[in-house]
Structure formats: C-alpha cells, structure tokens
mmCIF file of C-alpha atoms in Angstrom:
data_model
loop_
_atom_site.group_PDB
_atom_site.id
_atom_site.type_symbol
_atom_site.label_atom_id
_atom_site.label_comp_id
_atom_site.label_asym_id
_atom_site.label_seq_id
_atom_site.Cartn_x
_atom_site.Cartn_y
_atom_site.Cartn_z
ATOM 1 C CA UNK A 25 149.175 221.367 11.132
ATOM 2 C CA UNK A 26 147.810 218.467 13.154
ATOM 3 C CA UNK A 27 149.056 218.268 16.720
ATOM 4 C CA UNK A 28 148.947 214.825 18.319
ATOM 5 C CA UNK A 29 147.017 215.728 21.427
ATOM 6 C CA UNK A 30 145.463 212.338 20.900
ATOM 7 C CA UNK A 31 145.834 209.565 18.380
ATOM 8 C CA UNK A 32 143.804 210.016 15.166
ATOM 9 C CA UNK A 33 140.238 208.857 15.583
ATOM 10 C CA UNK A 34 137.498 207.950 13.184
ATOM 11 C CA UNK A 35 133.760 208.364 13.349
ATOM 12 C CA UNK A 36 132.172 205.777 15.660
ATOM 13 C CA UNK A 37 131.036 202.595 13.949
ATOM 14 C CA UNK A 38 127.383 202.354 13.056
ATOM 15 C CA UNK A 39 125.355 200.039 15.281
ATOM 16 C CA UNK A 40 122.859 198.419 12.972
ATOM 17 C CA UNK A 41 120.050 196.145 14.081
ATOM 18 C CA UNK A 42 118.733 194.112 11.111
ATOM 19 C CA UNK A 43 114.963 193.823 10.909
ATOM 20 C CA UNK A 44 114.985 190.011 11.446
ATOM 21 C CA UNK A 45 117.106 190.407 14.578
ATOM 22 C CA UNK A 46 114.866 193.196 15.848
ATOM 23 C CA UNK A 47 111.825 191.014 15.218
ATOM 24 C CA UNK A 48 113.340 188.192 17.279
ATOM 25 C CA UNK A 49 114.153 190.627 20.067
ATOM 26 C CA UNK A 50 110.644 192.080 19.961
ATOM 27 C CA UNK A 51 109.147 188.597 20.218
ATOM 28 C CA UNK A 52 111.446 187.599 23.088
ATOM 29 C CA UNK A 53 110.652 190.784 25.020
ATOM 30 C CA UNK A 54 106.937 190.636 24.291
ATOM 31 C CA UNK A 55 107.199 193.965 22.488
ATOM 32 C CA UNK A 56 103.876 195.242 21.161
ATOM 33 C CA UNK A 57 103.360 196.359 17.581
ATOM 34 C CA UNK A 58 103.585 200.044 18.476
ATOM 35 C CA UNK A 59 106.793 199.628 20.491
ATOM 36 C CA UNK A 60 108.259 197.537 17.676
ATOM 37 C CA UNK A 61 107.388 200.199 15.117
ATOM 38 C CA UNK A 62 108.763 202.992 17.315
ATOM 39 C CA UNK A 63 112.020 201.087 17.751
ATOM 40 C CA UNK A 64 112.269 200.429 14.016
ATOM 41 C CA UNK A 65 111.700 204.097 13.197
ATOM 42 C CA UNK A 66 114.238 205.199 15.809
ATOM 43 C CA UNK A 67 116.846 202.847 14.334
ATOM 44 C CA UNK A 68 116.194 204.190 10.839
ATOM 45 C CA UNK A 69 116.481 207.824 12.014
ATOM 46 C CA UNK A 70 119.732 207.053 13.823
ATOM 47 C CA UNK A 71 121.092 205.251 10.775
ATOM 48 C CA UNK A 72 120.269 208.162 8.452
ATOM 49 C CA UNK A 73 121.788 210.706 10.845
ATOM 50 C CA UNK A 74 124.969 208.678 11.123
ATOM 51 C CA UNK A 75 125.178 208.223 7.358
ATOM 52 C CA UNK A 76 124.755 211.975 6.855
ATOM 53 C CA UNK A 77 127.502 212.701 9.388
ATOM 54 C CA UNK A 78 129.910 210.278 7.756
ATOM 55 C CA UNK A 79 129.307 211.852 4.358
ATOM 56 C CA UNK A 80 129.750 215.326 5.837
ATOM 57 C CA UNK A 81 133.082 214.313 7.414
ATOM 58 C CA UNK A 82 134.352 212.999 4.080
ATOM 59 C CA UNK A 83 133.204 216.153 2.273
ATOM 60 C CA UNK A 84 134.941 218.342 4.870
ATOM 61 C CA UNK A 85 138.340 216.854 3.902
ATOM 62 C CA UNK A 86 139.765 216.908 7.408
ATOM 63 C CA UNK A 87 143.342 215.551 7.483
ATOM 64 C CA UNK A 88 142.275 213.670 10.627
ATOM 65 C CA UNK A 89 139.196 213.767 12.789
ATOM 66 C CA UNK A 90 139.529 215.592 16.117
ATOM 67 C CA UNK A 91 136.919 216.260 18.781
ATOM 68 C CA UNK A 92 136.706 218.842 21.530
ATOM 69 C CA UNK A 93 136.454 216.096 24.151
ATOM 70 C CA UNK A 94 139.882 214.802 23.121
ATOM 71 C CA UNK A 95 141.654 218.146 23.463
ATOM 72 C CA UNK A 96 144.094 218.345 26.363
ATOM 73 C CA UNK A 97 143.098 221.584 28.084
ATOM 74 C CA UNK A 98 145.412 220.740 30.996
ATOM 75 C CA UNK A 99 148.513 220.810 28.809
ATOM 76 C CA UNK A 100 147.341 223.899 26.874
ATOM 77 C CA UNK A 101 146.676 226.096 29.890
ATOM 78 C CA UNK A 102 146.283 229.282 27.827
ATOM 79 C CA UNK A 103 142.794 228.141 26.847
ATOM 80 C CA UNK A 104 139.829 226.825 28.813
ATOM 81 C CA UNK A 105 136.904 225.019 27.281
ATOM 82 C CA UNK A 106 134.546 227.661 28.673
ATOM 83 C CA UNK A 107 136.343 230.304 26.577
ATOM 84 C CA UNK A 108 135.048 228.637 23.411
ATOM 85 C CA UNK A 109 131.490 229.247 24.541
ATOM 86 C CA UNK A 110 129.084 229.554 21.623
ATOM 87 C CA UNK A 111 131.673 228.221 19.172
ATOM 88 C CA UNK A 112 130.538 224.779 20.279
ATOM 89 C CA UNK A 113 126.881 225.496 19.510
ATOM 90 C CA UNK A 114 124.832 226.467 16.493
ATOM 91 C CA UNK A 115 125.694 230.108 17.203
ATOM 92 C CA UNK A 116 128.958 229.530 15.329
ATOM 93 C CA UNK A 117 126.885 229.462 12.150
ATOM 94 C CA UNK A 118 123.782 231.444 13.045
ATOM 95 C CA UNK A 119 125.884 234.371 14.332
ATOM 96 C CA UNK A 120 128.583 233.975 11.687
ATOM 97 C CA UNK A 121 131.331 233.856 14.313
ATOM 98 C CA UNK A 122 134.954 233.722 13.140
ATOM 99 C CA UNK A 123 137.976 232.631 15.164
ATOM 100 C CA UNK A 124 141.729 232.990 14.762
ATOM 101 C CA UNK A 125 143.965 230.625 16.718
ATOM 102 C CA UNK A 126 147.561 231.863 16.734
ATOM 103 C CA UNK A 127 150.667 230.531 18.403
ATOM 104 C CA UNK A 128 153.712 228.283 18.064
ATOM 105 C CA UNK A 129 153.587 224.956 16.319
ATOM 106 C CA UNK A 130 152.286 221.999 18.297
ATOM 107 C CA UNK A 131 150.007 223.992 20.605
ATOM 108 C CA UNK A 132 146.772 222.459 19.357
ATOM 109 C CA UNK A 133 145.482 225.092 16.942
ATOM 110 C CA UNK A 134 144.524 222.712 14.150
ATOM 111 C CA UNK A 135 143.028 220.227 16.604
ATOM 112 C CA UNK A 136 140.683 222.935 17.852
ATOM 113 C CA UNK A 137 139.484 224.253 14.494
ATOM 114 C CA UNK A 138 138.772 220.721 13.284
ATOM 115 C CA UNK A 139 136.948 219.957 16.528
ATOM 116 C CA UNK A 140 134.776 223.069 16.198
ATOM 117 C CA UNK A 141 134.014 222.304 12.559
ATOM 118 C CA UNK A 142 133.146 218.705 13.455
ATOM 119 C CA UNK A 143 130.750 219.962 16.114
ATOM 120 C CA UNK A 144 129.078 222.057 13.382
ATOM 121 C CA UNK A 145 128.696 218.900 11.288
ATOM 122 C CA UNK A 146 127.023 217.217 14.248
ATOM 123 C CA UNK A 147 124.559 220.117 14.333
ATOM 124 C CA UNK A 148 123.643 219.402 10.716
ATOM 125 C CA UNK A 149 125.833 221.939 8.900
ATOM 126 C CA UNK A 150 128.585 221.564 6.283
ATOM 127 C CA UNK A 151 132.282 222.375 6.593
ATOM 128 C CA UNK A 152 135.407 222.474 4.436
ATOM 129 C CA UNK A 153 139.032 222.213 5.576
ATOM 130 C CA UNK A 154 141.878 223.607 3.474
ATOM 131 C CA UNK A 155 145.422 224.738 4.154
ATOM 132 C CA UNK A 156 146.120 228.396 3.427
ATOM 133 C CA UNK A 157 148.912 227.453 1.023
ATOM 134 C CA UNK A 158 146.592 225.220 -1.035
ATOM 135 C CA UNK A 159 143.762 227.765 -1.118
ATOM 136 C CA UNK A 160 145.997 230.699 -2.036
ATOM 137 C CA UNK A 161 147.892 228.677 -4.638
ATOM 138 C CA UNK A 162 144.708 227.409 -6.258
ATOM 139 C CA UNK A 163 143.020 230.801 -6.321
ATOM 140 C CA UNK A 164 146.167 232.583 -7.470
ATOM 141 C CA UNK A 165 146.416 230.190 -10.413
ATOM 142 C CA UNK A 166 142.719 230.661 -11.193
ATOM 143 C CA UNK A 167 143.143 234.438 -11.107
ATOM 144 C CA UNK A 168 145.956 234.193 -13.672
ATOM 145 C CA UNK A 169 143.593 232.239 -15.939
ATOM 146 C CA UNK A 170 140.681 234.621 -15.407
ATOM 147 C CA UNK A 171 138.606 231.937 -13.652
ATOM 148 C CA UNK A 172 138.807 233.199 -10.080
ATOM 149 C CA UNK A 173 135.047 233.615 -9.621
ATOM 150 C CA UNK A 174 134.415 229.969 -10.461
ATOM 151 C CA UNK A 175 137.302 228.795 -8.265
ATOM 152 C CA UNK A 176 135.893 230.659 -5.265
ATOM 153 C CA UNK A 177 132.730 228.518 -5.204
ATOM 154 C CA UNK A 178 133.938 225.575 -3.081
ATOM 155 C CA UNK A 179 135.161 227.976 -0.404
ATOM 156 C CA UNK A 180 132.030 230.120 -0.263
ATOM 157 C CA UNK A 181 129.384 227.385 -0.103
ATOM 158 C CA UNK A 182 130.126 225.456 3.140
ATOM 159 C CA UNK A 183 128.645 226.834 6.343
ATOM 160 C CA UNK A 184 132.095 226.676 8.006
ATOM 161 C CA UNK A 185 135.465 227.184 6.322
ATOM 162 C CA UNK A 186 138.606 226.032 8.139
ATOM 163 C CA UNK A 187 141.690 227.855 6.866
ATOM 164 C CA UNK A 188 144.810 226.241 8.284
ATOM 165 C CA UNK A 189 148.407 227.437 8.591
ATOM 166 C CA UNK A 190 148.481 231.031 7.363
ATOM 167 C CA UNK A 191 152.150 231.963 7.278
ATOM 168 C CA UNK A 192 153.670 228.510 7.691
ATOM 169 C CA UNK A 193 154.833 228.522 4.063
ATOM 170 C CA UNK A 194 155.685 231.386 1.722
ATOM 171 C CA UNK A 195 152.513 232.491 -0.039
ATOM 172 C CA UNK A 196 152.073 233.713 -3.604
ATOM 173 C CA UNK A 197 152.655 237.386 -4.387
ATOM 174 C CA UNK A 198 148.909 238.033 -4.759
ATOM 175 C CA UNK A 199 148.016 236.138 -1.569
ATOM 176 C CA UNK A 200 146.277 239.116 0.009
ATOM 177 C CA UNK A 201 144.140 239.723 -3.078
ATOM 178 C CA UNK A 202 142.742 236.202 -3.386
ATOM 179 C CA UNK A 203 142.396 235.664 0.360
ATOM 180 C CA UNK A 204 140.526 238.957 0.679
ATOM 181 C CA UNK A 205 138.020 237.739 -1.909
ATOM 182 C CA UNK A 206 137.241 234.653 0.190
ATOM 183 C CA UNK A 207 137.093 236.500 3.498
ATOM 184 C CA UNK A 208 135.021 239.393 2.183
ATOM 185 C CA UNK A 209 132.481 237.198 0.384
ATOM 186 C CA UNK A 210 131.990 235.046 3.464
ATOM 187 C CA UNK A 211 131.837 238.177 5.631
ATOM 188 C CA UNK A 212 129.016 239.569 3.495
ATOM 189 C CA UNK A 213 127.153 236.251 3.760
ATOM 190 C CA UNK A 214 127.896 236.009 7.512
ATOM 191 C CA UNK A 215 129.524 232.604 7.085
ATOM 192 C CA UNK A 216 132.228 231.751 9.658
ATOM 193 C CA UNK A 217 135.914 231.113 9.036
ATOM 194 C CA UNK A 218 138.161 229.311 11.529
ATOM 195 C CA UNK A 219 141.827 230.226 11.021
ATOM 196 C CA UNK A 220 145.144 228.984 12.389
ATOM 197 C CA UNK A 221 148.450 230.820 12.085
ATOM 198 C CA UNK A 222 151.902 230.685 13.622
ATOM 199 C CA UNK A 223 152.479 234.359 12.910
ATOM 200 C CA UNK A 224 151.465 237.350 15.060
ATOM 201 C CA UNK A 225 148.524 239.181 13.522
ATOM 202 C CA UNK A 226 150.710 242.268 13.171
ATOM 203 C CA UNK A 227 152.934 240.298 10.780
ATOM 204 C CA UNK A 228 150.152 239.380 8.338
ATOM 205 C CA UNK A 229 150.963 242.358 6.119
ATOM 206 C CA UNK A 230 154.405 240.889 5.503
ATOM 207 C CA UNK A 231 153.079 237.324 5.226
ATOM 208 C CA UNK A 232 150.422 238.285 2.658
ATOM 209 C CA UNK A 233 152.567 240.912 0.872
ATOM 210 C CA UNK A 234 150.045 243.732 1.346
ATOM 211 C CA UNK A 235 149.629 245.541 4.649
ATOM 212 C CA UNK A 236 146.416 247.354 3.732
ATOM 213 C CA UNK A 237 144.614 244.241 2.517
ATOM 214 C CA UNK A 238 145.895 242.229 5.476
ATOM 215 C CA UNK A 239 144.365 244.832 7.774
ATOM 216 C CA UNK A 240 141.086 244.647 5.849
ATOM 217 C CA UNK A 241 141.082 240.845 6.140
ATOM 218 C CA UNK A 242 141.665 240.951 9.888
ATOM 219 C CA UNK A 243 139.060 243.691 10.291
ATOM 220 C CA UNK A 244 136.405 241.450 8.728
ATOM 221 C CA UNK A 245 137.487 238.314 10.569
ATOM 222 C CA UNK A 246 137.479 239.963 13.972
ATOM 223 C CA UNK A 247 134.329 242.087 13.689
ATOM 224 C CA UNK A 248 132.303 238.991 14.567
ATOM 225 C CA UNK A 249 135.227 236.929 15.772
ATOM 226 C CA UNK A 250 137.724 236.219 18.512
ATOM 227 C CA UNK A 251 141.491 235.915 18.553
ATOM 228 C CA UNK A 252 142.713 233.040 20.718
ATOM 229 C CA UNK A 253 146.449 233.146 21.510
ATOM 230 C CA UNK A 254 147.945 229.719 22.208
ATOM 231 C CA UNK A 255 151.107 229.470 24.274
ATOM 232 C CA UNK A 256 153.466 226.911 25.725
ATOM 233 C CA UNK A 257 155.561 224.010 24.513
ATOM 234 C CA UNK A 258 154.731 221.788 21.584
ATOM 235 C CA UNK A 259 152.674 218.774 22.549
ATOM 236 C CA UNK A 260 154.725 216.724 20.093
ATOM 237 C CA UNK A 261 157.937 217.226 22.054
ATOM 238 C CA UNK A 262 156.449 217.074 25.548
ATOM 239 C CA UNK A 263 158.447 213.895 26.228
ATOM 240 C CA UNK A 264 161.755 215.753 25.839
ATOM 241 C CA UNK A 265 163.394 217.185 28.916
ATOM 242 C CA UNK A 266 164.018 220.900 28.918
ATOM 243 C CA UNK A 267 167.720 221.605 28.504
ATOM 244 C CA UNK A 268 169.604 224.485 29.975
ATOM 245 C CA UNK A 269 170.811 226.850 27.288
ATOM 246 C CA UNK A 270 174.544 227.503 27.193
ATOM 247 C CA UNK A 271 175.727 231.101 26.932
ATOM 248 C CA UNK A 272 178.413 231.187 24.247
ATOM 249 C CA UNK A 273 178.782 234.978 24.226
ATOM 250 C CA UNK A 274 182.395 236.146 24.530
ATOM 251 C CA UNK A 275 183.212 237.600 27.922
#
C-alpha cells in the first residue's frame, strides 16, 4: 500500500541536446573537434541510460515511483537511513539480500521497498512489483489448471521481486504452497525479495493457512535477509489531532 510520504513523482525529464544545437554551441564556444565528439558521445550515453531506466521503471509495474531521498526518516523514527546499508547498493542483488518490512498501515513500508527496487534499476538491474494478493491469486489459479510452472516465470526472472501487502487481504487456501514455490526458487537462485506486511511474522501461519510452510518461507527469506519493524502513526493521518480515548467500562 502506497503511503503518501511525498506526492507521486515521475522519472526526471530527459535533457536532450539536438546535434544542430550542439554544433552551434560548439562553434560559439570555440570547441575543438575532439571536445565536440566527446560531448556528443556523452550525450548519447546519457540518453541511452535514461531510456533504459524509463523502460525498466515501466516493466517494474510500480504503482507510483518512490525514491529513498523522498522518504521522511524524521517522521518514521523507527528506521534510520544508515540501517538500510547495503540495500541501497549493488549488494542487494550480488548478495541476494531479502528484506521484510512489517508494521501498521501508513508507516512507509511500500515507499521503502519501491525506493530500494528503484535504486536497483539505477544500478542496471531489473525489478518487478506485485501485490501478494495478485501473485497468490494468479498462481493459485494456475496451479488449479496445471500451469503453475509457466506462471512462475515472471516472478523468477527479475533481479528484484517486490511482494507487497502480505496479510492485508484474505489469501487463497493454497497461499502457502504457491508462495513457497516463488520464495524457494528465488532462494536457490539467490535473487532478493522485498516484502511488506501488516501482520506480525508469528501470524504468517494463520495468514497463509499453513504454519509449517510459513515457517519455511520465513526461514528462507531471513537467512540472507533482515526484518525491519516499522512503528508509529500513519503518515496519511498525521494532520489529525490525537484524541483522548473515553473509558466506557461500567464502574
């Protein structure tokens, strides 16, 4: 679930310098042939990198684009930027590091997993965002048709998988079975998963309808991963004044 720590943003617009304009600038600045060529090559490299990033963002299917620089670490005091450490670098992928962000709604969990996945895109990797309800529903349906192996493909190929909102909605009866397939396959390939949930990890057995498989899923996620517990009020309702609860218990 997206938390409005900031307004939705889009990838920065491409700054393009047409060749005729660059030629005029080169002539005005007395730019030599080599400097002109270097500038032209640099512009082309920047353009290709930006085009690749834009395509990667579209392929990731983020509901909105979030960045780590836009996260309000002052409001969410349970987490400091330094605690994310290597999750902001290529080690997220090269070390196959997973992360589970748990906590109440509105505490910035989805903002963070999108921001980390976007940073991976900036490093040249691929990512895919999907809600847990969509993934489990799709794979559960595929399993009933005997096409589960084929349906797993889109969730096993990206370098980073973002799995959002485990436990927010009621999941299918075989949720643990299909989710285990995704987690285990990515675990064997050392490909990271970034997860958000509003449920305590101890409740996943109930959420996924199978305590043993839920434990196996968490075991694989946390072997090379970290559990970040988010706390505090929802950022969405920060403008509301706290009210004093009234005790209605009979004397």
